[in-house]
Coordinates of C-alpha atoms in Angstrom, one line a residue:
M3 CA 125.9 52.6 4.2
C4 CA 128.1 50.8 1.7
G5 CA 128.9 47.0 1.9
I6 CA 131.9 45.1 2.3
I7 CA 132.7 41.5 1.5
G8 CA 135.9 39.8 1.9
Y9 CA 136.9 36.0 1.3
T10 CA 140.0 34.1 1.4
G11 CA 140.1 30.3 0.5
T12 CA 141.7 27.5 -1.4
D13 CA 138.6 26.3 -3.5
G14 CA 139.5 28.7 -6.4
A15 CA 135.9 30.5 -5.5
V16 CA 137.1 33.9 -4.5
G17 CA 135.5 35.8 -7.5
D18 CA 132.2 33.9 -7.1
V19 CA 131.9 34.5 -3.4
L20 CA 132.8 38.2 -3.8
L21 CA 130.1 38.8 -6.4
T22 CA 127.6 36.9 -4.7
G23 CA 128.5 38.8 -1.4
L24 CA 128.1 42.2 -3.2
E25 CA 124.6 41.3 -4.6
G26 CA 123.7 40.2 -1.1
L27 CA 124.9 43.6 0.2
E28 CA 123.5 45.8 -2.5
Y29 CA 120.7 47.0 -0.2
R30 CA 123.5 48.9 1.7
G31 CA 124.5 51.0 -1.4
Y32 CA 124.6 50.7 -5.2
D33 CA 126.1 54.0 -6.6
S34 CA 129.0 51.9 -7.6
A35 CA 130.9 48.5 -6.8
G36 CA 134.3 46.9 -7.1
V37 CA 136.7 44.1 -6.2
A38 CA 140.2 43.6 -5.7
I39 CA 141.9 40.0 -6.0
A40 CA 145.2 39.5 -4.4
D41 CA 147.5 37.1 -6.6
E42 CA 151.1 37.9 -7.3
S43 CA 149.9 41.2 -8.2
L44 CA 146.7 43.1 -7.5
A45 CA 143.7 42.9 -9.9
V46 CA 141.3 45.7 -9.3
H47 CA 138.1 46.0 -11.1
K48 CA 135.3 48.7 -10.5
R49 CA 132.4 50.5 -12.1
E50 CA 129.9 53.2 -11.3
G51 CA 126.4 51.8 -11.1
E52 CA 124.7 48.5 -9.7
V53 CA 126.6 45.3 -9.4
A54 CA 125.5 44.1 -12.6
A55 CA 127.6 47.0 -14.4
L56 CA 130.6 45.7 -12.5
E57 CA 130.0 42.0 -13.6
A58 CA 129.6 43.0 -17.2
A59 CA 133.0 44.5 -17.0
L60 CA 134.9 41.6 -15.6
P61 CA 137.3 39.8 -17.8
D62 CA 136.0 36.5 -19.5
T63 CA 138.9 34.6 -17.8
G64 CA 137.2 35.1 -14.6
L65 CA 138.9 36.1 -11.3
G66 CA 141.8 34.0 -9.8
G67 CA 143.7 34.4 -6.4
T68 CA 142.9 32.9 -2.9
A69 CA 142.2 36.4 -1.2
G70 CA 140.0 39.3 -2.3
I71 CA 137.8 42.1 -1.1
G72 CA 134.7 43.7 -2.6
H73 CA 132.5 46.8 -2.0
T74 CA 129.4 48.3 -2.9
R75 CA 129.2 51.9 -2.4
W76 CA 126.7 54.7 -1.2
S77 CA 128.4 57.9 -2.0
T78 CA 129.4 60.3 0.8
H79 CA 132.7 61.9 -0.5
G80 CA 132.4 62.5 -4.2
P81 CA 129.6 61.5 -6.7
P82 CA 129.5 58.0 -8.0
T83 CA 132.0 57.4 -10.8
D84 CA 134.5 54.6 -11.8
A85 CA 137.3 56.7 -9.9
N86 CA 135.5 57.1 -6.6
A87 CA 134.5 53.5 -6.4
H88 CA 136.2 51.2 -4.1
P89 CA 138.7 49.5 -3.8
H90 CA 141.2 52.1 -3.6
T91 CA 144.9 51.4 -4.0
D92 CA 148.1 53.3 -3.2
C93 CA 150.7 54.8 -5.8
A94 CA 152.8 51.7 -6.1
E95 CA 149.5 49.5 -6.0
S96 CA 151.1 47.6 -2.8
V97 CA 147.6 47.2 -1.2
A98 CA 144.0 47.6 -1.9
V99 CA 141.5 49.0 0.8
V100 CA 137.5 49.1 1.1
H101 CA 136.1 51.2 3.8
N102 CA 132.6 52.0 5.3
G103 CA 132.1 55.1 7.3
I104 CA 133.6 58.5 7.2
I105 CA 137.2 59.5 8.1
E106 CA 136.8 62.9 9.8
N107 CA 140.5 63.7 9.7
Y108 CA 141.0 62.7 5.9
Q109 CA 141.5 66.2 4.6
T110 CA 144.5 66.8 7.0
L111 CA 145.8 63.4 6.3
R112 CA 145.5 63.9 2.6
A113 CA 147.2 67.2 2.5
D114 CA 150.3 65.8 4.5
L115 CA 150.4 62.8 2.1
E116 CA 150.1 65.0 -1.0
A117 CA 152.8 67.0 0.5
G118 CA 155.0 63.9 0.7
G119 CA 154.5 63.1 -3.0
H120 CA 151.6 60.8 -3.0
E121 CA 149.0 61.3 -5.9
F122 CA 145.5 60.8 -5.4
T123 CA 143.0 59.8 -8.1
S124 CA 139.6 60.1 -6.2
E125 CA 137.5 62.5 -4.1
T126 CA 136.9 60.0 -1.5
D127 CA 138.1 60.0 2.3
T128 CA 139.0 56.3 1.9
E129 CA 141.7 56.9 -0.5
V130 CA 144.1 58.2 2.4
I131 CA 144.1 54.7 3.9
P132 CA 146.2 52.8 1.1
H133 CA 148.6 55.9 1.0
L134 CA 149.0 55.5 4.7
I135 CA 149.7 52.0 4.6
E136 CA 152.1 52.6 1.6
T137 CA 154.1 55.0 3.8
A138 CA 154.2 52.7 6.5
L139 CA 155.5 49.8 4.1
A140 CA 158.3 52.1 3.0
T141 CA 159.8 52.1 6.4
G142 CA 160.1 48.4 6.2
A143 CA 156.8 47.5 8.3
S144 CA 155.1 44.2 7.7
P145 CA 151.6 44.2 5.9
E146 CA 150.0 43.8 9.0
A147 CA 152.0 46.6 10.9
A148 CA 151.5 49.0 8.2
F149 CA 147.8 48.2 8.2
R150 CA 147.8 48.8 12.0
E151 CA 149.8 52.0 11.7
A152 CA 147.2 53.5 9.2
V153 CA 144.4 52.6 11.0
S154 CA 145.8 54.2 14.3
Q155 CA 145.7 57.6 12.5
L156 CA 142.1 57.5 11.4
E157 CA 139.6 59.6 13.3
G158 CA 135.6 59.0 12.7
S159 CA 133.8 55.8 12.0
Y160 CA 135.3 52.9 9.9
A161 CA 135.3 49.4 8.8
V162 CA 138.4 48.6 6.7
A163 CA 139.5 45.8 4.8
A164 CA 142.6 45.3 2.8
V165 CA 144.7 42.9 0.8
F166 CA 148.2 42.7 -0.4
P167 CA 149.8 41.3 -3.5
G168 CA 151.5 37.8 -2.9
S169 CA 149.3 37.2 0.2
E170 CA 146.2 35.2 0.9
T171 CA 145.5 37.1 4.0
V172 CA 142.6 39.8 4.3
Y173 CA 143.2 42.4 7.2
A174 CA 140.3 44.2 8.7
A175 CA 139.4 46.5 11.7
R176 CA 136.5 48.4 12.8
H177 CA 135.4 51.5 14.8
E178 CA 131.6 52.4 15.1
S179 CA 131.0 50.5 11.8
P180 CA 130.0 46.9 11.7
L181 CA 132.1 44.1 10.6
V182 CA 131.2 40.3 10.9
L183 CA 133.3 37.3 10.1
G184 CA 132.2 34.0 8.7
I185 CA 133.8 30.6 9.5
G186 CA 133.4 28.2 6.6
D187 CA 134.6 24.6 5.6
D188 CA 136.6 25.7 2.5
G189 CA 137.5 29.3 3.5
H190 CA 136.6 32.3 5.5
Y191 CA 134.7 35.5 5.2
L192 CA 134.2 38.9 6.3
A193 CA 131.5 41.3 5.6
S194 CA 129.3 44.3 6.7
D195 CA 126.4 42.0 7.2
V196 CA 125.3 38.3 7.4
P197 CA 123.5 38.4 3.9
A198 CA 126.7 38.5 2.1
F199 CA 127.7 35.1 3.2
I200 CA 124.6 33.1 4.5
E201 CA 124.8 31.1 1.4
Y202 CA 128.1 29.7 2.4
T203 CA 128.1 29.5 6.2
D204 CA 126.0 30.2 9.3
R205 CA 128.9 30.4 11.6
V206 CA 129.8 34.0 12.7
V207 CA 132.0 36.2 14.8
Y208 CA 131.2 39.6 15.5
L209 CA 134.1 42.1 15.6
E210 CA 133.9 44.6 18.4
D211 CA 135.1 48.3 18.3
G212 CA 138.8 48.5 18.4
Q213 CA 139.5 44.9 17.2
F214 CA 141.4 43.8 14.2
A215 CA 141.1 40.5 12.4
R216 CA 143.3 38.4 10.2
V217 CA 141.8 36.4 7.8
N218 CA 143.5 33.7 5.7
P219 CA 142.5 30.1 4.4
S220 CA 143.8 28.4 7.7
G221 CA 141.6 30.4 10.1
I222 CA 140.6 33.9 11.7
V223 CA 142.7 35.5 14.4
V224 CA 141.1 38.4 16.3
T225 CA 143.4 40.8 18.1
D226 CA 143.0 44.1 20.1
A227 CA 144.7 47.3 19.2
Q228 CA 147.9 46.3 21.1
G229 CA 148.3 43.0 19.0
A230 CA 147.0 40.5 21.9
V231 CA 145.0 37.8 20.8
V232 CA 141.2 38.0 21.7
E233 CA 139.3 34.9 22.6
T234 CA 135.8 35.2 20.4
A235 CA 132.6 33.5 20.7
V236 CA 131.2 31.6 17.6
E237 CA 127.5 32.2 17.1
Q238 CA 125.2 30.5 14.6
I239 CA 122.7 32.5 12.5
A240 CA 119.2 31.0 12.5
W241 CA 118.3 32.3 9.0
D242 CA 118.0 29.8 6.1
P243 CA 119.6 31.2 2.9
E244 CA 116.3 31.1 1.1
D245 CA 115.0 33.8 3.7
A246 CA 117.1 36.3 1.9
G247 CA 116.0 35.3 -1.6
K248 CA 112.7 36.8 -3.5
A249 CA 111.0 33.5 -3.5
G250 CA 109.2 34.2 -6.9
Y251 CA 108.2 37.7 -6.1
D252 CA 109.2 40.6 -8.5
H253 CA 110.7 42.6 -5.7
Y254 CA 111.9 42.0 -2.2
M255 CA 109.5 44.6 -0.8
L256 CA 106.4 42.9 -1.9
K257 CA 107.8 39.6 -0.6
E258 CA 108.6 41.2 2.8
I259 CA 105.2 42.7 2.9
N260 CA 103.5 39.4 2.3
E261 CA 106.0 37.8 5.3
Q262 CA 104.4 40.1 7.8
P263 CA 101.8 37.5 9.3
Q264 CA 104.7 35.0 9.9
A265 CA 107.4 37.9 11.1
L266 CA 104.6 38.7 13.7
R267 CA 104.1 35.2 14.6
Q268 CA 107.8 35.0 15.3
C269 CA 107.7 38.2 17.4
L270 CA 104.8 37.2 19.5
R271 CA 106.1 33.3 20.1
E272 CA 106.4 32.3 23.7
R273 CA 105.9 35.9 24.7
V274 CA 102.1 36.3 24.7
S275 CA 99.6 34.0 26.8
E276 CA 96.0 34.3 26.2
L277 CA 95.3 31.7 29.0
D278 CA 96.4 34.2 31.9
G279 CA 96.5 37.3 29.8
T280 CA 100.1 37.8 30.4
V281 CA 103.2 39.1 28.4
T282 CA 106.5 37.6 29.4
I283 CA 109.7 38.6 27.6
D284 CA 112.5 36.4 29.0
E285 CA 115.3 38.6 27.7
L286 CA 113.8 41.6 29.7
A287 CA 113.5 39.5 33.1
A288 CA 116.3 41.4 34.7
L289 CA 115.1 44.9 33.6
E290 CA 113.6 46.8 36.5
P291 CA 112.6 50.1 35.4
T292 CA 112.1 53.0 37.8
G293 CA 111.7 56.1 36.0
P294 CA 110.7 57.5 32.8
V295 CA 111.4 56.1 29.1
Q296 CA 113.0 57.9 26.3
F297 CA 112.9 56.5 22.7
V298 CA 115.7 57.4 20.3
A299 CA 115.3 56.5 16.6
C300 CA 115.5 57.6 13.0
G301 CA 113.2 57.3 10.0
T302 CA 110.7 54.3 9.9
S303 CA 112.1 53.3 13.4
Y304 CA 111.3 56.7 14.8
H305 CA 107.7 56.3 13.5
A306 CA 107.4 52.9 15.6
A307 CA 108.9 54.6 18.5
L308 CA 106.3 57.3 18.3
Y309 CA 103.8 54.6 18.4
G310 CA 105.5 52.8 21.4
A311 CA 105.8 56.1 23.2
R312 CA 102.0 56.5 23.1
F313 CA 101.4 52.8 24.1
L314 CA 103.5 53.4 27.1
R315 CA 101.7 56.6 28.0
A316 CA 98.4 54.9 27.8
Q317 CA 99.7 52.2 30.2
G318 CA 100.8 54.9 32.8
V319 CA 104.5 55.0 32.0
P320 CA 105.9 58.5 31.2
A321 CA 107.5 58.2 27.6
Q322 CA 109.0 60.7 25.4
C323 CA 110.3 60.2 21.8
F324 CA 113.5 61.8 20.2
L325 CA 114.9 61.8 16.7
A326 CA 118.2 60.2 17.5
S327 CA 120.2 62.9 15.7
E328 CA 118.8 65.4 17.8
Y329 CA 119.3 63.7 21.2
T330 CA 121.4 65.5 23.5
V331 CA 121.9 64.2 27.0
D332 CA 123.2 67.5 28.6
Q333 CA 119.9 69.3 27.8
L334 CA 117.5 66.7 28.9
P335 CA 116.8 65.2 32.2
V336 CA 118.5 61.8 31.8
G337 CA 120.0 60.0 34.7
E338 CA 120.3 56.6 36.5
E339 CA 116.6 56.3 36.7
T340 CA 115.9 56.7 32.9
L341 CA 115.5 53.8 30.3
V342 CA 116.6 54.8 27.0
V343 CA 115.2 52.7 24.4
G344 CA 116.9 52.6 20.9
V345 CA 114.7 51.4 18.2
T346 CA 116.8 50.4 15.4
Q347 CA 116.3 47.7 12.8
S348 CA 119.8 47.1 11.9
G349 CA 121.3 47.6 15.3
E350 CA 123.9 49.8 13.6
T351 CA 122.5 53.1 12.8
A352 CA 125.2 55.6 13.5
D353 CA 122.6 58.3 15.0
T354 CA 120.8 55.9 17.1
M355 CA 124.0 54.4 18.2
S356 CA 125.5 57.7 19.0
A357 CA 122.5 58.7 21.4
L358 CA 122.8 55.1 23.1
R359 CA 126.6 55.7 23.9
A360 CA 125.6 59.2 25.1
A361 CA 122.9 57.7 27.5
N362 CA 125.3 55.1 28.6
R363 CA 127.9 57.6 29.6
V364 CA 125.5 59.3 31.9
G365 CA 124.5 56.3 33.5
A366 CA 121.2 55.5 32.0
T367 CA 119.9 52.1 31.5
T368 CA 119.7 51.3 27.8
L369 CA 117.6 48.9 25.9
A370 CA 118.0 47.8 22.1
L371 CA 114.9 47.0 20.5
T372 CA 116.2 45.4 17.3
N373 CA 116.1 42.7 14.4
T374 CA 119.8 41.9 14.3
V375 CA 121.6 39.6 16.7
G376 CA 124.7 40.3 17.5
S377 CA 124.5 44.0 16.1
S378 CA 126.3 46.8 18.1
A379 CA 123.1 48.0 19.7
A380 CA 122.5 44.4 21.0
R381 CA 126.2 44.3 22.4
E382 CA 126.5 47.7 23.8
C383 CA 123.1 48.1 25.5
D384 CA 122.3 46.8 29.2
H385 CA 119.3 44.9 27.5
V386 CA 118.0 43.8 24.2
M387 CA 114.6 42.8 22.8
Y388 CA 114.6 41.1 19.2
I389 CA 111.7 41.8 16.9
R390 CA 112.5 38.6 15.0
A391 CA 111.3 39.8 11.8
G392 CA 114.0 37.7 9.8
P393 CA 116.1 39.3 7.1
E394 CA 114.8 42.3 5.4
I395 CA 116.5 43.3 2.2
S396 CA 114.5 46.0 0.4
V397 CA 115.8 49.2 1.4
A398 CA 112.1 50.3 2.3
A399 CA 111.3 48.8 5.8
T400 CA 107.8 46.9 6.0
K401 CA 107.8 43.8 8.0
T402 CA 110.4 45.2 10.4
F403 CA 108.0 48.2 11.1
A404 CA 105.2 46.2 11.8
S405 CA 107.3 43.8 14.3
Q406 CA 108.5 46.9 15.8
Q407 CA 104.9 48.1 16.5
V408 CA 104.0 44.7 18.1
A409 CA 107.3 44.3 20.0
L410 CA 106.7 47.8 21.6
A411 CA 103.2 47.0 22.4
M412 CA 104.7 44.0 24.5
L413 CA 107.3 46.1 25.8
A414 CA 104.5 48.5 27.1
A415 CA 102.9 45.6 28.8
T416 CA 106.1 44.5 30.4
L417 CA 107.1 48.1 31.6
A418 CA 103.6 48.6 33.0
G419 CA 103.7 45.5 34.8
E420 CA 100.1 44.5 33.6
T421 CA 98.4 43.4 30.3
P422 CA 94.7 43.4 29.7
T423 CA 93.4 40.0 28.6
A424 CA 91.9 41.5 25.7
L425 CA 95.2 43.0 24.5
C426 CA 96.6 39.4 24.6
E427 CA 93.8 38.2 22.6
R428 CA 94.3 40.9 19.9
L429 CA 97.9 40.5 19.7
R430 CA 97.6 36.7 19.0
A431 CA 94.9 37.4 16.4
L432 CA 96.9 40.1 14.7
P433 CA 98.9 37.9 12.3
D434 CA 95.8 36.2 10.8
Q435 CA 94.3 39.7 10.3
V436 CA 97.3 41.0 8.5
Q437 CA 96.8 38.0 6.2
Q438 CA 93.2 38.7 5.7
V439 CA 94.2 42.4 4.6
L440 CA 96.9 41.0 2.2
D441 CA 94.3 38.5 0.8
M442 CA 91.6 41.2 0.2
S443 CA 93.3 44.4 -0.4
N444 CA 92.3 46.7 -3.2
A445 CA 95.4 48.8 -2.9
R446 CA 96.3 47.9 -6.6
A447 CA 93.2 49.5 -7.9
V448 CA 93.7 52.5 -5.6
A449 CA 97.1 53.0 -6.9
E450 CA 96.1 52.8 -10.6
A451 CA 93.5 55.7 -9.7
Y452 CA 96.1 58.0 -8.2
E453 CA 99.4 57.3 -9.8
A454 CA 99.7 60.5 -11.7
S455 CA 98.9 62.6 -8.7
D456 CA 101.1 65.6 -8.0
A457 CA 101.5 64.7 -4.3
Y458 CA 100.0 62.6 -1.6
F459 CA 98.8 63.5 2.0
F460 CA 98.4 60.9 4.7
I461 CA 96.5 62.0 8.1
G462 CA 95.4 60.1 11.2
R463 CA 95.0 60.8 14.9
G464 CA 96.2 59.0 18.1
Y465 CA 98.0 55.8 17.2
N466 CA 97.3 56.3 13.7
A467 CA 99.3 59.5 13.5
P468 CA 102.7 57.8 13.4
V469 CA 101.2 55.4 10.6
A470 CA 100.4 58.5 8.7
L471 CA 103.8 59.6 8.9
E472 CA 105.0 56.2 8.0
G473 CA 102.5 55.9 5.0
A474 CA 104.1 59.2 3.7
L475 CA 107.7 58.0 4.0
K476 CA 106.9 54.9 2.1
M477 CA 105.4 56.8 -0.6
K478 CA 108.3 59.1 -0.7
E479 CA 111.0 56.6 -0.7
I480 CA 110.0 54.2 -3.6
T481 CA 107.8 56.3 -5.8
Y482 CA 109.9 59.6 -5.7
K483 CA 106.7 61.5 -5.6
H484 CA 105.9 64.4 -2.9
A485 CA 104.2 62.9 0.2
E486 CA 103.5 64.2 3.6
G487 CA 102.0 62.8 6.7
F488 CA 100.4 64.7 9.5
A489 CA 98.3 64.5 12.7
A490 CA 94.9 65.1 11.2
G491 CA 94.3 68.1 13.4
E492 CA 97.2 69.9 12.2
L493 CA 96.1 69.8 8.5
K494 CA 94.1 72.9 8.9
H495 CA 96.9 74.6 10.3
G496 CA 98.9 75.4 7.2
P497 CA 99.2 72.3 5.0
L498 CA 95.5 72.6 4.0
A499 CA 96.9 75.7 1.4
L500 CA 98.4 72.5 -0.4
V501 CA 95.4 70.4 -0.9
G502 CA 93.4 70.5 -4.5
E503 CA 92.0 68.0 -6.9
Q504 CA 95.5 66.5 -7.6
T505 CA 96.4 65.8 -4.0
P506 CA 94.6 62.5 -2.7
V507 CA 94.4 62.4 1.2
F508 CA 94.8 59.1 2.7
A509 CA 92.9 59.2 5.8
M510 CA 93.2 56.7 8.7
V511 CA 89.8 56.3 10.4
T512 CA 89.7 53.5 13.0
G513 CA 87.2 52.9 15.9
D514 CA 88.6 55.1 18.4
A515 CA 87.2 58.2 20.2
S516 CA 88.8 60.4 17.6
A517 CA 87.3 58.9 14.4
S518 CA 84.4 61.6 14.4
K519 CA 87.0 64.2 14.3
T520 CA 89.0 62.7 11.6
L521 CA 85.7 62.7 9.6
G522 CA 85.7 66.4 10.0
N523 CA 89.1 66.7 8.7
I524 CA 88.0 64.4 5.7
K525 CA 85.2 67.0 5.0
E526 CA 87.6 69.9 5.0
V527 CA 89.7 68.3 2.4
E528 CA 86.5 67.4 0.3
A529 CA 85.3 71.0 0.4
R530 CA 88.7 71.6 -1.4
D531 CA 88.3 69.1 -4.0
A532 CA 90.8 66.7 -2.9
P533 CA 89.9 62.9 -3.3
V534 CA 89.9 61.0 -0.3
V535 CA 91.0 57.4 0.4
A536 CA 89.7 56.1 3.7
V537 CA 91.5 53.4 5.6
T538 CA 89.0 52.1 8.1
D539 CA 87.7 49.3 10.0
S540 CA 84.1 50.8 9.8
P541 CA 83.5 51.0 5.9
A542 CA 79.7 51.2 6.2
V543 CA 79.9 54.3 8.2
V544 CA 83.2 55.8 6.8
G545 CA 82.5 54.9 3.1
Q546 CA 79.9 57.5 2.5
Y547 CA 82.6 60.3 2.9
A548 CA 85.5 58.5 0.8
D549 CA 86.2 58.2 -2.8
H550 CA 88.0 54.9 -2.2
V551 CA 88.0 52.6 1.1
L552 CA 90.8 50.3 2.0
E553 CA 89.1 48.2 4.6
V554 CA 90.9 46.4 7.5
P555 CA 89.5 44.2 10.1
S556 CA 89.1 45.7 13.6
A557 CA 91.8 45.1 16.3
G558 CA 90.9 47.6 18.8
P559 CA 92.1 51.3 18.9
R560 CA 95.7 50.5 19.6
L561 CA 96.3 47.5 17.0
T562 CA 94.1 48.4 14.1
P563 CA 96.5 50.9 13.0
V564 CA 99.2 48.0 12.4
L565 CA 96.7 46.7 10.0
A566 CA 96.0 50.3 8.2
N567 CA 99.8 50.5 7.6
V568 CA 99.8 47.3 5.6
Q569 CA 97.2 49.0 3.2
L570 CA 99.4 51.8 2.9
Q571 CA 102.6 49.9 2.2
L572 CA 100.7 48.1 -0.7
V573 CA 99.6 51.2 -2.0
A574 CA 103.0 52.7 -2.1
Y575 CA 104.4 49.6 -3.7
W576 CA 101.8 49.5 -6.4
V577 CA 102.2 53.2 -7.3
A578 CA 106.0 52.8 -7.6
N579 CA 105.5 49.5 -9.5
R580 CA 103.3 51.3 -12.2
L581 CA 105.7 54.1 -12.2
G582 CA 108.8 51.8 -13.1
R583 CA 110.7 52.9 -9.9
S584 CA 113.7 50.8 -8.7
I585 CA 111.6 49.5 -5.6
D586 CA 114.1 47.6 -3.7
K587 CA 117.0 50.1 -4.4
P588 CA 115.3 53.6 -4.3
R589 CA 117.9 56.3 -5.4
N590 CA 120.0 58.0 -2.8
L591 CA 119.1 55.6 0.2
A592 CA 120.5 52.7 1.5
K593 CA 119.3 50.2 4.0
S594 CA 121.6 50.5 7.0
V595 CA 122.8 54.1 7.6
T596 CA 126.0 53.8 9.4
V597 CA 127.2 57.6 9.1
E598 CA 126.0 60.5 11.3

């Protein structure tokens, strides 16, 4: 949640860099935005709304200075208002601060500060930080010492950055909330995520929990909590800046749906061999699982994990799936023989990280399945498998879900120790089949037919059940319409009471043993006058039972659901488009959920 950008340089580009960075981070939060520029004094500008509202409010003379910080907010403490927007300052405007995360002891800190005469102007937890810094400065502490003293009093999760008037240095620290540093030719950067500065540099340093950074035009210094300098590794990001652009599409979501064939090719590259029918994941060569597998995940990643757990069980590997926020190691059989797999697109999801850390504490082997190189999950787990989907900017996940499905299919083969040759062939054929769906889909016409519906139901069995859940989630996220997903057999155990002529039912009917049962469920909803949209690889058979058909190629019972999901993504997109929704920035949501 929320996005931080910081820059310090001598090229006079502070304002441009901060605004470009905020635009690149807006998928992390867009309730309000603001910047603080450090010159001889602090210049703070912030506005409720998207980054465009901030830009419109900036002075015509531009933003000067050699150091600055910016923030785009996803509200936790207090509604989106100008006053609650970051950056926040102290009473004397001797420091400006931006913050991601939640300060759990802020109420106690605020009460103590108010008792000492400090006046607060916002409802946020963040505002305690500049006042703590002000208190330390009053004792004669240097800016860096005051910053460290303030951070030492915080409890909870945080990524914090601060600037001081008359200084060209940005100070930063992190604990359970991401910060990455960028090394440029004319200046240096810090941000919550790489897209904030990928236009300027691809050389990065990932800050670890408990570390502090001092960033100025001459360089970057990373220290530990005691102030000792820490040696850091500089990594190179493999993204092209154009990967994070819209490339002519109206929305990032549509672009990323259409990038799925390439994303799957990247995921499969050098991992699947049709010649000898094997899956080889080099980064998991040292993984030697001996016991059951437990998946922990949230949201879209949880639906992928449900799919992966079923895949593993079919390969003979005991597997369970848990919502990360509900995962408790003291109530589950978790030990040294357990492999706990955290499925997380960003590698920073707070609930998933909490579950993985708990698993680490009890001695389980942990594996991160993520899209983000250098993320917290990748660094803290015993093993990591990257899904290689490339940057995904739209809040609604599309290409990362498909890549997770395919990566989990390969993981299942790896853990089982064998791969049917037919599965390898079907995996390699999948990108072209996704392209076929994209080229031939009639999802736009289906969206036009049902855009005015009261609600949408999605049903499927077996490997299609997680896809039904994901289809409903996409519809909810970007259309703001009521949608629910069910295992098809559960429809008659309660939800059928909600079905009527204004409730289209999207039924996944693909070539497996459960198809005939799902057809029975279709007949049940038809008897209640509900329109049916069948997503199927057997249109000649299934079409006679449906009002509309979304056809997909056959990829076998385990992989055809990957193709079915593409059709559901397109339906959700076109319904939202016709309703005029903010597709890439759906209300109340953010891309990277870094609070529990």
